[in-house]
């Protein structure tokens, strides 16, 4: 049985088995026992004092997390709990709207700056993911808001407020990451060009056979940094030393990961930091939501290793490329355990 609805949300409650187009090959299915048995997790970094007396220690903590994990959680980040609560509530309300109302925003065209869709790339993928998502461009904010859904009535106001807070937090973190690499505080800021910011509101309905599918399979993010808000339902896993670590939700925290462009994984840091594989599991009992904010270079930004990090040992690991070149390859290839950065490796 294949999917018969445009959106998974409207199919999931009508089936008692996973449709065939969602079933992963046997060798690529989640080990759900790890979701409950793993006690290790990614570092938690307290940002209190980042702009004051604790800055040097916090920068060291960020450097350690980026180098060893590619992921960290942050507390005392300065985002009001009320802003976060409104964002979660209005997102949940959107996905609980009648199908006809939600479908007003539906599109499978990735060039649209506001769109509701399902899985990842329904035009090219062979196996679908157990996820619907609302994708929103958020910068410049005044150019984007009028494209966003007008229902629920508070959606635009609540999401705009959250987007502004995320932009401020992203810029703070980028400055800290720059310093952690020994670069000028504004190096990454300048390297991103005019900057891009977008958001996905991911909705994972309860799944009758979660052992057969993923919300999202293992992948690395193509952008600079991602700041993730997840609800109280676990599902995010991060690959660390060959083991999948479950990142259990902690109230009033965000999860930060390095994307391919910083290299916080590769390019700007010239392989000093790693963009790490992560995935989303689903469960049979509860709906899960996650809201990643993707902070990106502008499409015309030229991505290249920081000159200060390149010498004869090691030489530059990547050729120069624009972010639009990179993202096109990421989108067309689909989610994969192999990063697109390998396509831009320098021939040394």
JSON list of C-alpha atoms in Angstrom, two decimals, residues 16-228:
[
{"chain": "A", "resi": 16, "resn": "UNK", "atom": "CA", "xyz": [-2.51, 0.32, 11.30]},
{"chain": "A", "resi": 17, "resn": "UNK", "atom": "CA", "xyz": [0.57, -0.65, 9.31]},
{"chain": "A", "resi": 18, "resn": "UNK", "atom": "CA", "xyz": [3.31, 1.41, 7.71]},
{"chain": "A", "resi": 19, "resn": "UNK", "atom": "CA", "xyz": [2.61, 1.83, 3.97]},
{"chain": "A", "resi": 20, "resn": "UNK", "atom": "CA", "xyz": [5.19, 0.19, 1.73]},
{"chain": "A", "resi": 21, "resn": "UNK", "atom": "CA", "xyz": [6.70, 3.45, 0.48]},
{"chain": "A", "resi": 22, "resn": "UNK", "atom": "CA", "xyz": [7.83, 4.31, 4.03]},
{"chain": "A", "resi": 23, "resn": "UNK", "atom": "CA", "xyz": [9.56, 1.00, 4.81]},
{"chain": "A", "resi": 24, "resn": "UNK", "atom": "CA", "xyz": [13.36, 1.23, 4.92]},
{"chain": "A", "resi": 25, "resn": "UNK", "atom": "CA", "xyz": [15.59, -1.61, 3.65]},
{"chain": "A", "resi": 26, "resn": "UNK", "atom": "CA", "xyz": [16.37, -4.13, 6.39]},
{"chain": "A", "resi": 27, "resn": "UNK", "atom": "CA", "xyz": [19.99, -2.95, 6.68]},
{"chain": "A", "resi": 28, "resn": "UNK", "atom": "CA", "xyz": [18.86, 0.65, 7.15]},
{"chain": "A", "resi": 29, "resn": "UNK", "atom": "CA", "xyz": [16.33, 0.48, 9.95]},
{"chain": "A", "resi": 30, "resn": "UNK", "atom": "CA", "xyz": [16.60, 2.04, 13.40]},
{"chain": "A", "resi": 31, "resn": "UNK", "atom": "CA", "xyz": [17.64, 0.06, 16.46]},
{"chain": "A", "resi": 32, "resn": "UNK", "atom": "CA", "xyz": [14.95, 1.31, 18.79]},
{"chain": "A", "resi": 33, "resn": "UNK", "atom": "CA", "xyz": [16.54, -0.28, 21.85]},
{"chain": "A", "resi": 34, "resn": "UNK", "atom": "CA", "xyz": [19.20, 2.43, 21.75]},
{"chain": "A", "resi": 35, "resn": "UNK", "atom": "CA", "xyz": [16.54, 5.08, 22.19]},
{"chain": "A", "resi": 36, "resn": "UNK", "atom": "CA", "xyz": [15.87, 3.81, 25.69]},
{"chain": "A", "resi": 37, "resn": "UNK", "atom": "CA", "xyz": [19.21, 2.33, 26.76]},
{"chain": "A", "resi": 38, "resn": "UNK", "atom": "CA", "xyz": [21.71, 5.10, 26.04]},
{"chain": "A", "resi": 39, "resn": "UNK", "atom": "CA", "xyz": [22.70, 7.20, 29.07]},
{"chain": "A", "resi": 40, "resn": "UNK", "atom": "CA", "xyz": [25.41, 9.29, 27.36]},
{"chain": "A", "resi": 41, "resn": "UNK", "atom": "CA", "xyz": [24.51, 12.47, 25.55]},
{"chain": "A", "resi": 42, "resn": "UNK", "atom": "CA", "xyz": [25.95, 15.61, 23.98]},
{"chain": "A", "resi": 43, "resn": "UNK", "atom": "CA", "xyz": [27.52, 18.37, 26.11]},
{"chain": "A", "resi": 44, "resn": "UNK", "atom": "CA", "xyz": [25.38, 21.00, 27.83]},
{"chain": "A", "resi": 45, "resn": "UNK", "atom": "CA", "xyz": [26.91, 24.49, 27.74]},
{"chain": "A", "resi": 46, "resn": "UNK", "atom": "CA", "xyz": [25.76, 27.27, 30.07]},
{"chain": "A", "resi": 47, "resn": "UNK", "atom": "CA", "xyz": [25.85, 30.56, 28.14]},
{"chain": "A", "resi": 48, "resn": "UNK", "atom": "CA", "xyz": [25.51, 32.70, 31.27]},
{"chain": "A", "resi": 49, "resn": "UNK", "atom": "CA", "xyz": [28.29, 35.29, 31.13]},
{"chain": "A", "resi": 50, "resn": "UNK", "atom": "CA", "xyz": [29.04, 34.82, 27.42]},
{"chain": "A", "resi": 51, "resn": "UNK", "atom": "CA", "xyz": [29.17, 38.60, 27.04]},
{"chain": "A", "resi": 52, "resn": "UNK", "atom": "CA", "xyz": [31.07, 39.04, 30.29]},
{"chain": "A", "resi": 53, "resn": "UNK", "atom": "CA", "xyz": [33.53, 37.41, 32.62]},
{"chain": "A", "resi": 54, "resn": "UNK", "atom": "CA", "xyz": [32.80, 33.80, 31.58]},
{"chain": "A", "resi": 55, "resn": "UNK", "atom": "CA", "xyz": [33.39, 34.32, 27.86]},
{"chain": "A", "resi": 56, "resn": "UNK", "atom": "CA", "xyz": [36.79, 32.66, 27.59]},
{"chain": "A", "resi": 57, "resn": "UNK", "atom": "CA", "xyz": [35.64, 29.52, 29.42]},
{"chain": "A", "resi": 58, "resn": "UNK", "atom": "CA", "xyz": [32.43, 29.30, 27.38]},
{"chain": "A", "resi": 59, "resn": "UNK", "atom": "CA", "xyz": [34.45, 29.69, 24.16]},
{"chain": "A", "resi": 60, "resn": "UNK", "atom": "CA", "xyz": [36.65, 26.79, 25.27]},
{"chain": "A", "resi": 61, "resn": "UNK", "atom": "CA", "xyz": [33.57, 24.67, 26.01]},
{"chain": "A", "resi": 62, "resn": "UNK", "atom": "CA", "xyz": [32.15, 25.44, 22.56]},
{"chain": "A", "resi": 63, "resn": "UNK", "atom": "CA", "xyz": [35.47, 24.55, 20.91]},
{"chain": "A", "resi": 64, "resn": "UNK", "atom": "CA", "xyz": [35.54, 21.21, 22.72]},
{"chain": "A", "resi": 65, "resn": "UNK", "atom": "CA", "xyz": [31.93, 20.42, 21.77]},
{"chain": "A", "resi": 66, "resn": "UNK", "atom": "CA", "xyz": [32.36, 21.41, 18.11]},
{"chain": "A", "resi": 67, "resn": "UNK", "atom": "CA", "xyz": [35.59, 19.46, 17.73]},
{"chain": "A", "resi": 68, "resn": "UNK", "atom": "CA", "xyz": [34.46, 16.29, 19.50]},
{"chain": "A", "resi": 69, "resn": "UNK", "atom": "CA", "xyz": [30.70, 16.14, 18.99]},
{"chain": "A", "resi": 70, "resn": "UNK", "atom": "CA", "xyz": [29.56, 18.70, 16.39]},
{"chain": "A", "resi": 71, "resn": "UNK", "atom": "CA", "xyz": [26.54, 19.13, 18.68]},
{"chain": "A", "resi": 72, "resn": "UNK", "atom": "CA", "xyz": [25.85, 20.76, 22.03]},
{"chain": "A", "resi": 73, "resn": "UNK", "atom": "CA", "xyz": [22.90, 21.89, 24.13]},
{"chain": "A", "resi": 74, "resn": "UNK", "atom": "CA", "xyz": [22.64, 25.40, 25.54]},
{"chain": "A", "resi": 75, "resn": "UNK", "atom": "CA", "xyz": [21.06, 26.73, 28.71]},
{"chain": "A", "resi": 76, "resn": "UNK", "atom": "CA", "xyz": [20.78, 30.34, 29.91]},
{"chain": "A", "resi": 77, "resn": "UNK", "atom": "CA", "xyz": [20.51, 31.33, 26.26]},
{"chain": "A", "resi": 78, "resn": "UNK", "atom": "CA", "xyz": [18.38, 34.41, 26.89]},
{"chain": "A", "resi": 79, "resn": "UNK", "atom": "CA", "xyz": [15.29, 33.39, 24.90]},
{"chain": "A", "resi": 80, "resn": "UNK", "atom": "CA", "xyz": [12.16, 34.04, 27.02]},
{"chain": "A", "resi": 81, "resn": "UNK", "atom": "CA", "xyz": [10.17, 30.92, 27.88]},
{"chain": "A", "resi": 82, "resn": "UNK", "atom": "CA", "xyz": [6.98, 32.67, 26.77]},
{"chain": "A", "resi": 83, "resn": "UNK", "atom": "CA", "xyz": [8.38, 33.14, 23.25]},
{"chain": "A", "resi": 84, "resn": "UNK", "atom": "CA", "xyz": [9.26, 29.46, 23.05]},
{"chain": "A", "resi": 85, "resn": "UNK", "atom": "CA", "xyz": [5.90, 28.37, 24.43]},
{"chain": "A", "resi": 86, "resn": "UNK", "atom": "CA", "xyz": [4.00, 30.46, 21.89]},
{"chain": "A", "resi": 87, "resn": "UNK", "atom": "CA", "xyz": [6.11, 29.03, 19.07]},
{"chain": "A", "resi": 88, "resn": "UNK", "atom": "CA", "xyz": [5.39, 25.44, 20.12]},
{"chain": "A", "resi": 89, "resn": "UNK", "atom": "CA", "xyz": [1.69, 26.06, 20.65]},
{"chain": "A", "resi": 90, "resn": "UNK", "atom": "CA", "xyz": [1.04, 27.87, 17.37]},
{"chain": "A", "resi": 91, "resn": "UNK", "atom": "CA", "xyz": [2.99, 25.19, 15.47]},
{"chain": "A", "resi": 92, "resn": "UNK", "atom": "CA", "xyz": [0.91, 22.44, 17.05]},
{"chain": "A", "resi": 93, "resn": "UNK", "atom": "CA", "xyz": [-2.27, 24.36, 16.25]},
{"chain": "A", "resi": 94, "resn": "UNK", "atom": "CA", "xyz": [-1.21, 24.62, 12.61]},
{"chain": "A", "resi": 95, "resn": "UNK", "atom": "CA", "xyz": [-0.76, 20.88, 12.22]},
{"chain": "A", "resi": 96, "resn": "UNK", "atom": "CA", "xyz": [-4.10, 20.26, 13.91]},
{"chain": "A", "resi": 97, "resn": "UNK", "atom": "CA", "xyz": [-5.96, 22.48, 11.42]},
{"chain": "A", "resi": 98, "resn": "UNK", "atom": "CA", "xyz": [-8.38, 20.79, 9.01]},
{"chain": "A", "resi": 99, "resn": "UNK", "atom": "CA", "xyz": [-6.70, 19.22, 5.99]},
{"chain": "A", "resi": 100, "resn": "UNK", "atom": "CA", "xyz": [-8.28, 21.71, 3.59]},
{"chain": "A", "resi": 101, "resn": "UNK", "atom": "CA", "xyz": [-6.82, 24.62, 5.54]},
{"chain": "A", "resi": 102, "resn": "UNK", "atom": "CA", "xyz": [-3.31, 23.18, 5.73]},
{"chain": "A", "resi": 103, "resn": "UNK", "atom": "CA", "xyz": [-3.26, 22.26, 2.05]},
{"chain": "A", "resi": 104, "resn": "UNK", "atom": "CA", "xyz": [-3.52, 25.96, 1.14]},
{"chain": "A", "resi": 105, "resn": "UNK", "atom": "CA", "xyz": [0.20, 26.09, 1.91]},
{"chain": "A", "resi": 106, "resn": "UNK", "atom": "CA", "xyz": [1.14, 22.76, 0.28]},
{"chain": "A", "resi": 107, "resn": "UNK", "atom": "CA", "xyz": [3.79, 22.63, -2.46]},
{"chain": "A", "resi": 108, "resn": "UNK", "atom": "CA", "xyz": [6.46, 20.20, -3.62]},
{"chain": "A", "resi": 109, "resn": "UNK", "atom": "CA", "xyz": [8.43, 23.03, -5.28]},
{"chain": "A", "resi": 110, "resn": "UNK", "atom": "CA", "xyz": [11.62, 23.61, -3.23]},
{"chain": "A", "resi": 111, "resn": "UNK", "atom": "CA", "xyz": [12.08, 27.09, -4.67]},
{"chain": "A", "resi": 112, "resn": "UNK", "atom": "CA", "xyz": [9.03, 28.35, -2.79]},
{"chain": "A", "resi": 113, "resn": "UNK", "atom": "CA", "xyz": [10.07, 30.27, 0.30]},
{"chain": "A", "resi": 114, "resn": "UNK", "atom": "CA", "xyz": [6.97, 29.19, 2.25]},
{"chain": "A", "resi": 115, "resn": "UNK", "atom": "CA", "xyz": [5.59, 25.71, 1.76]},
{"chain": "A", "resi": 116, "resn": "UNK", "atom": "CA", "xyz": [4.07, 22.75, 3.51]},
{"chain": "A", "resi": 117, "resn": "UNK", "atom": "CA", "xyz": [5.24, 19.38, 2.27]},
{"chain": "A", "resi": 118, "resn": "UNK", "atom": "CA", "xyz": [6.04, 15.86, 3.36]},
{"chain": "A", "resi": 119, "resn": "UNK", "atom": "CA", "xyz": [9.07, 13.56, 3.71]},
{"chain": "A", "resi": 120, "resn": "UNK", "atom": "CA", "xyz": [12.09, 15.35, 2.16]},
{"chain": "A", "resi": 121, "resn": "UNK", "atom": "CA", "xyz": [11.95, 15.44, -1.64]},
{"chain": "A", "resi": 122, "resn": "UNK", "atom": "CA", "xyz": [8.85, 13.61, -2.82]},
{"chain": "A", "resi": 123, "resn": "UNK", "atom": "CA", "xyz": [9.86, 14.02, -6.47]},
{"chain": "A", "resi": 124, "resn": "UNK", "atom": "CA", "xyz": [13.09, 12.04, -6.26]},
{"chain": "A", "resi": 125, "resn": "UNK", "atom": "CA", "xyz": [13.20, 9.77, -3.21]},
{"chain": "A", "resi": 126, "resn": "UNK", "atom": "CA", "xyz": [12.48, 6.05, -3.28]},
{"chain": "A", "resi": 127, "resn": "UNK", "atom": "CA", "xyz": [11.57, 5.70, 0.39]},
{"chain": "A", "resi": 128, "resn": "UNK", "atom": "CA", "xyz": [9.51, 8.33, 2.17]},
{"chain": "A", "resi": 129, "resn": "UNK", "atom": "CA", "xyz": [10.14, 9.66, 5.66]},
{"chain": "A", "resi": 130, "resn": "UNK", "atom": "CA", "xyz": [7.51, 9.69, 8.42]},
{"chain": "A", "resi": 131, "resn": "UNK", "atom": "CA", "xyz": [7.34, 13.49, 8.54]},
{"chain": "A", "resi": 132, "resn": "UNK", "atom": "CA", "xyz": [5.40, 16.50, 7.37]},
{"chain": "A", "resi": 133, "resn": "UNK", "atom": "CA", "xyz": [7.06, 19.91, 7.51]},
{"chain": "A", "resi": 134, "resn": "UNK", "atom": "CA", "xyz": [6.27, 23.57, 7.10]},
{"chain": "A", "resi": 135, "resn": "UNK", "atom": "CA", "xyz": [9.25, 25.43, 5.65]},
{"chain": "A", "resi": 136, "resn": "UNK", "atom": "CA", "xyz": [9.49, 29.17, 6.25]},
{"chain": "A", "resi": 137, "resn": "UNK", "atom": "CA", "xyz": [12.08, 31.68, 5.10]},
{"chain": "A", "resi": 138, "resn": "UNK", "atom": "CA", "xyz": [12.70, 34.17, 7.91]},
{"chain": "A", "resi": 139, "resn": "UNK", "atom": "CA", "xyz": [15.21, 36.75, 6.67]},
{"chain": "A", "resi": 140, "resn": "UNK", "atom": "CA", "xyz": [14.73, 39.53, 5.83]},
{"chain": "A", "resi": 141, "resn": "UNK", "atom": "CA", "xyz": [11.73, 39.05, 8.10]},
{"chain": "A", "resi": 142, "resn": "UNK", "atom": "CA", "xyz": [9.63, 41.88, 6.65]},
{"chain": "A", "resi": 143, "resn": "UNK", "atom": "CA", "xyz": [9.86, 40.28, 3.21]},
{"chain": "A", "resi": 144, "resn": "UNK", "atom": "CA", "xyz": [8.71, 36.86, 4.45]},
{"chain": "A", "resi": 145, "resn": "UNK", "atom": "CA", "xyz": [5.92, 37.25, 6.98]},
{"chain": "A", "resi": 146, "resn": "UNK", "atom": "CA", "xyz": [3.13, 37.98, 4.52]},
{"chain": "A", "resi": 147, "resn": "UNK", "atom": "CA", "xyz": [3.77, 34.66, 2.78]},
{"chain": "A", "resi": 148, "resn": "UNK", "atom": "CA", "xyz": [3.32, 32.67, 5.99]},
{"chain": "A", "resi": 149, "resn": "UNK", "atom": "CA", "xyz": [0.04, 30.97, 6.91]},
{"chain": "A", "resi": 150, "resn": "UNK", "atom": "CA", "xyz": [-2.59, 33.35, 8.30]},
{"chain": "A", "resi": 151, "resn": "UNK", "atom": "CA", "xyz": [-4.15, 30.56, 10.34]},
{"chain": "A", "resi": 152, "resn": "UNK", "atom": "CA", "xyz": [-3.89, 30.05, 13.31]},
{"chain": "A", "resi": 153, "resn": "UNK", "atom": "CA", "xyz": [-4.57, 33.79, 13.80]},
{"chain": "A", "resi": 154, "resn": "UNK", "atom": "CA", "xyz": [-1.51, 34.29, 16.04]},
{"chain": "A", "resi": 155, "resn": "UNK", "atom": "CA", "xyz": [0.84, 32.32, 13.77]},
{"chain": "A", "resi": 156, "resn": "UNK", "atom": "CA", "xyz": [2.59, 35.18, 12.02]},
{"chain": "A", "resi": 157, "resn": "UNK", "atom": "CA", "xyz": [3.08, 37.24, 15.16]},
{"chain": "A", "resi": 158, "resn": "UNK", "atom": "CA", "xyz": [4.31, 34.33, 17.28]},
{"chain": "A", "resi": 159, "resn": "UNK", "atom": "CA", "xyz": [6.66, 32.92, 14.63]},
{"chain": "A", "resi": 160, "resn": "UNK", "atom": "CA", "xyz": [8.06, 36.37, 13.77]},
{"chain": "A", "resi": 161, "resn": "UNK", "atom": "CA", "xyz": [8.89, 37.00, 17.42]},
{"chain": "A", "resi": 162, "resn": "UNK", "atom": "CA", "xyz": [10.59, 33.62, 17.69]},
{"chain": "A", "resi": 163, "resn": "UNK", "atom": "CA", "xyz": [12.50, 34.21, 14.43]},
{"chain": "A", "resi": 164, "resn": "UNK", "atom": "CA", "xyz": [13.87, 37.52, 15.70]},
{"chain": "A", "resi": 165, "resn": "UNK", "atom": "CA", "xyz": [15.09, 35.87, 18.88]},
{"chain": "A", "resi": 166, "resn": "UNK", "atom": "CA", "xyz": [16.69, 33.03, 16.89]},
{"chain": "A", "resi": 167, "resn": "UNK", "atom": "CA", "xyz": [18.53, 35.46, 14.66]},
{"chain": "A", "resi": 168, "resn": "UNK", "atom": "CA", "xyz": [20.04, 37.21, 17.65]},
{"chain": "A", "resi": 169, "resn": "UNK", "atom": "CA", "xyz": [21.05, 33.93, 19.24]},
{"chain": "A", "resi": 170, "resn": "UNK", "atom": "CA", "xyz": [22.51, 32.63, 15.95]},
{"chain": "A", "resi": 171, "resn": "UNK", "atom": "CA", "xyz": [24.72, 35.70, 15.59]},
{"chain": "A", "resi": 172, "resn": "UNK", "atom": "CA", "xyz": [25.97, 35.32, 19.17]},
{"chain": "A", "resi": 173, "resn": "UNK", "atom": "CA", "xyz": [26.84, 31.69, 18.59]},
{"chain": "A", "resi": 174, "resn": "UNK", "atom": "CA", "xyz": [28.57, 32.40, 15.28]},
{"chain": "A", "resi": 175, "resn": "UNK", "atom": "CA", "xyz": [30.77, 34.98, 17.01]},
{"chain": "A", "resi": 176, "resn": "UNK", "atom": "CA", "xyz": [31.63, 32.45, 19.70]},
{"chain": "A", "resi": 177, "resn": "UNK", "atom": "CA", "xyz": [32.40, 29.74, 17.16]},
{"chain": "A", "resi": 178, "resn": "UNK", "atom": "CA", "xyz": [34.62, 32.16, 15.21]},
{"chain": "A", "resi": 179, "resn": "UNK", "atom": "CA", "xyz": [36.58, 32.91, 18.38]},
{"chain": "A", "resi": 180, "resn": "UNK", "atom": "CA", "xyz": [36.81, 29.23, 19.24]},
{"chain": "A", "resi": 181, "resn": "UNK", "atom": "CA", "xyz": [38.66, 28.71, 15.94]},
{"chain": "A", "resi": 182, "resn": "UNK", "atom": "CA", "xyz": [41.08, 31.52, 16.72]},
{"chain": "A", "resi": 183, "resn": "UNK", "atom": "CA", "xyz": [39.43, 33.78, 14.14]},
{"chain": "A", "resi": 184, "resn": "UNK", "atom": "CA", "xyz": [38.17, 37.35, 14.48]},
{"chain": "A", "resi": 185, "resn": "UNK", "atom": "CA", "xyz": [34.81, 37.49, 16.23]},
{"chain": "A", "resi": 186, "resn": "UNK", "atom": "CA", "xyz": [33.03, 38.64, 13.05]},
{"chain": "A", "resi": 187, "resn": "UNK", "atom": "CA", "xyz": [34.83, 36.32, 10.60]},
{"chain": "A", "resi": 188, "resn": "UNK", "atom": "CA", "xyz": [31.98, 33.85, 10.03]},
{"chain": "A", "resi": 189, "resn": "UNK", "atom": "CA", "xyz": [29.43, 36.68, 10.05]},
{"chain": "A", "resi": 190, "resn": "UNK", "atom": "CA", "xyz": [31.24, 38.28, 7.10]},
{"chain": "A", "resi": 191, "resn": "UNK", "atom": "CA", "xyz": [31.83, 34.95, 5.36]},
{"chain": "A", "resi": 192, "resn": "UNK", "atom": "CA", "xyz": [28.06, 34.29, 5.17]},
{"chain": "A", "resi": 193, "resn": "UNK", "atom": "CA", "xyz": [27.47, 37.28, 2.88]},
{"chain": "A", "resi": 194, "resn": "UNK", "atom": "CA", "xyz": [24.02, 38.82, 3.33]},
{"chain": "A", "resi": 195, "resn": "UNK", "atom": "CA", "xyz": [22.98, 35.84, 5.47]},
{"chain": "A", "resi": 196, "resn": "UNK", "atom": "CA", "xyz": [20.00, 33.52, 5.15]},
{"chain": "A", "resi": 197, "resn": "UNK", "atom": "CA", "xyz": [17.67, 32.21, 7.81]},
{"chain": "A", "resi": 198, "resn": "UNK", "atom": "CA", "xyz": [14.90, 29.69, 7.49]},
{"chain": "A", "resi": 199, "resn": "UNK", "atom": "CA", "xyz": [12.97, 27.34, 9.67]},
{"chain": "A", "resi": 200, "resn": "UNK", "atom": "CA", "xyz": [11.26, 23.98, 9.44]},
{"chain": "A", "resi": 201, "resn": "UNK", "atom": "CA", "xyz": [8.40, 23.02, 11.69]},
{"chain": "A", "resi": 202, "resn": "UNK", "atom": "CA", "xyz": [8.63, 19.23, 11.63]},
{"chain": "A", "resi": 203, "resn": "UNK", "atom": "CA", "xyz": [5.61, 17.15, 12.57]},
{"chain": "A", "resi": 204, "resn": "UNK", "atom": "CA", "xyz": [6.00, 13.41, 13.19]},
{"chain": "A", "resi": 205, "resn": "UNK", "atom": "CA", "xyz": [2.63, 11.69, 13.79]},
{"chain": "A", "resi": 206, "resn": "UNK", "atom": "CA", "xyz": [2.44, 8.48, 15.82]},
{"chain": "A", "resi": 207, "resn": "UNK", "atom": "CA", "xyz": [3.67, 5.59, 13.69]},
{"chain": "A", "resi": 208, "resn": "UNK", "atom": "CA", "xyz": [2.18, 2.08, 13.92]},
{"chain": "A", "resi": 209, "resn": "UNK", "atom": "CA", "xyz": [5.54, 0.37, 13.18]},
{"chain": "A", "resi": 210, "resn": "UNK", "atom": "CA", "xyz": [8.34, 2.79, 14.15]},
{"chain": "A", "resi": 211, "resn": "UNK", "atom": "CA", "xyz": [10.98, 0.08, 13.77]},
{"chain": "A", "resi": 212, "resn": "UNK", "atom": "CA", "xyz": [10.48, 0.12, 9.98]},
{"chain": "A", "resi": 213, "resn": "UNK", "atom": "CA", "xyz": [10.97, 3.79, 9.17]},
{"chain": "A", "resi": 214, "resn": "UNK", "atom": "CA", "xyz": [12.53, 7.11, 10.13]},
{"chain": "A", "resi": 215, "resn": "UNK", "atom": "CA", "xyz": [11.20, 10.57, 10.74]},
{"chain": "A", "resi": 216, "resn": "UNK", "atom": "CA", "xyz": [14.42, 11.61, 9.02]},
{"chain": "A", "resi": 217, "resn": "UNK", "atom": "CA", "xyz": [17.29, 9.24, 8.17]},
{"chain": "A", "resi": 218, "resn": "UNK", "atom": "CA", "xyz": [20.92, 9.96, 8.99]},
{"chain": "A", "resi": 219, "resn": "UNK", "atom": "CA", "xyz": [22.16, 13.19, 7.42]},
{"chain": "A", "resi": 220, "resn": "UNK", "atom": "CA", "xyz": [24.34, 16.24, 8.01]},
{"chain": "A", "resi": 221, "resn": "UNK", "atom": "CA", "xyz": [22.94, 19.75, 7.66]},
{"chain": "A", "resi": 222, "resn": "UNK", "atom": "CA", "xyz": [24.04, 21.83, 4.65]},
{"chain": "A", "resi": 223, "resn": "UNK", "atom": "CA", "xyz": [23.93, 25.23, 6.36]},
{"chain": "A", "resi": 224, "resn": "UNK", "atom": "CA", "xyz": [26.21, 27.00, 8.87]},
{"chain": "A", "resi": 225, "resn": "UNK", "atom": "CA", "xyz": [24.53, 26.28, 12.21]},
{"chain": "A", "resi": 226, "resn": "UNK", "atom": "CA", "xyz": [21.20, 24.82, 13.26]},
{"chain": "A", "resi": 227, "resn": "UNK", "atom": "CA", "xyz": [19.40, 25.70, 16.48]},
{"chain": "A", "resi": 228, "resn": "UNK", "atom": "CA", "xyz": [16.80, 23.06, 17.31]}
]
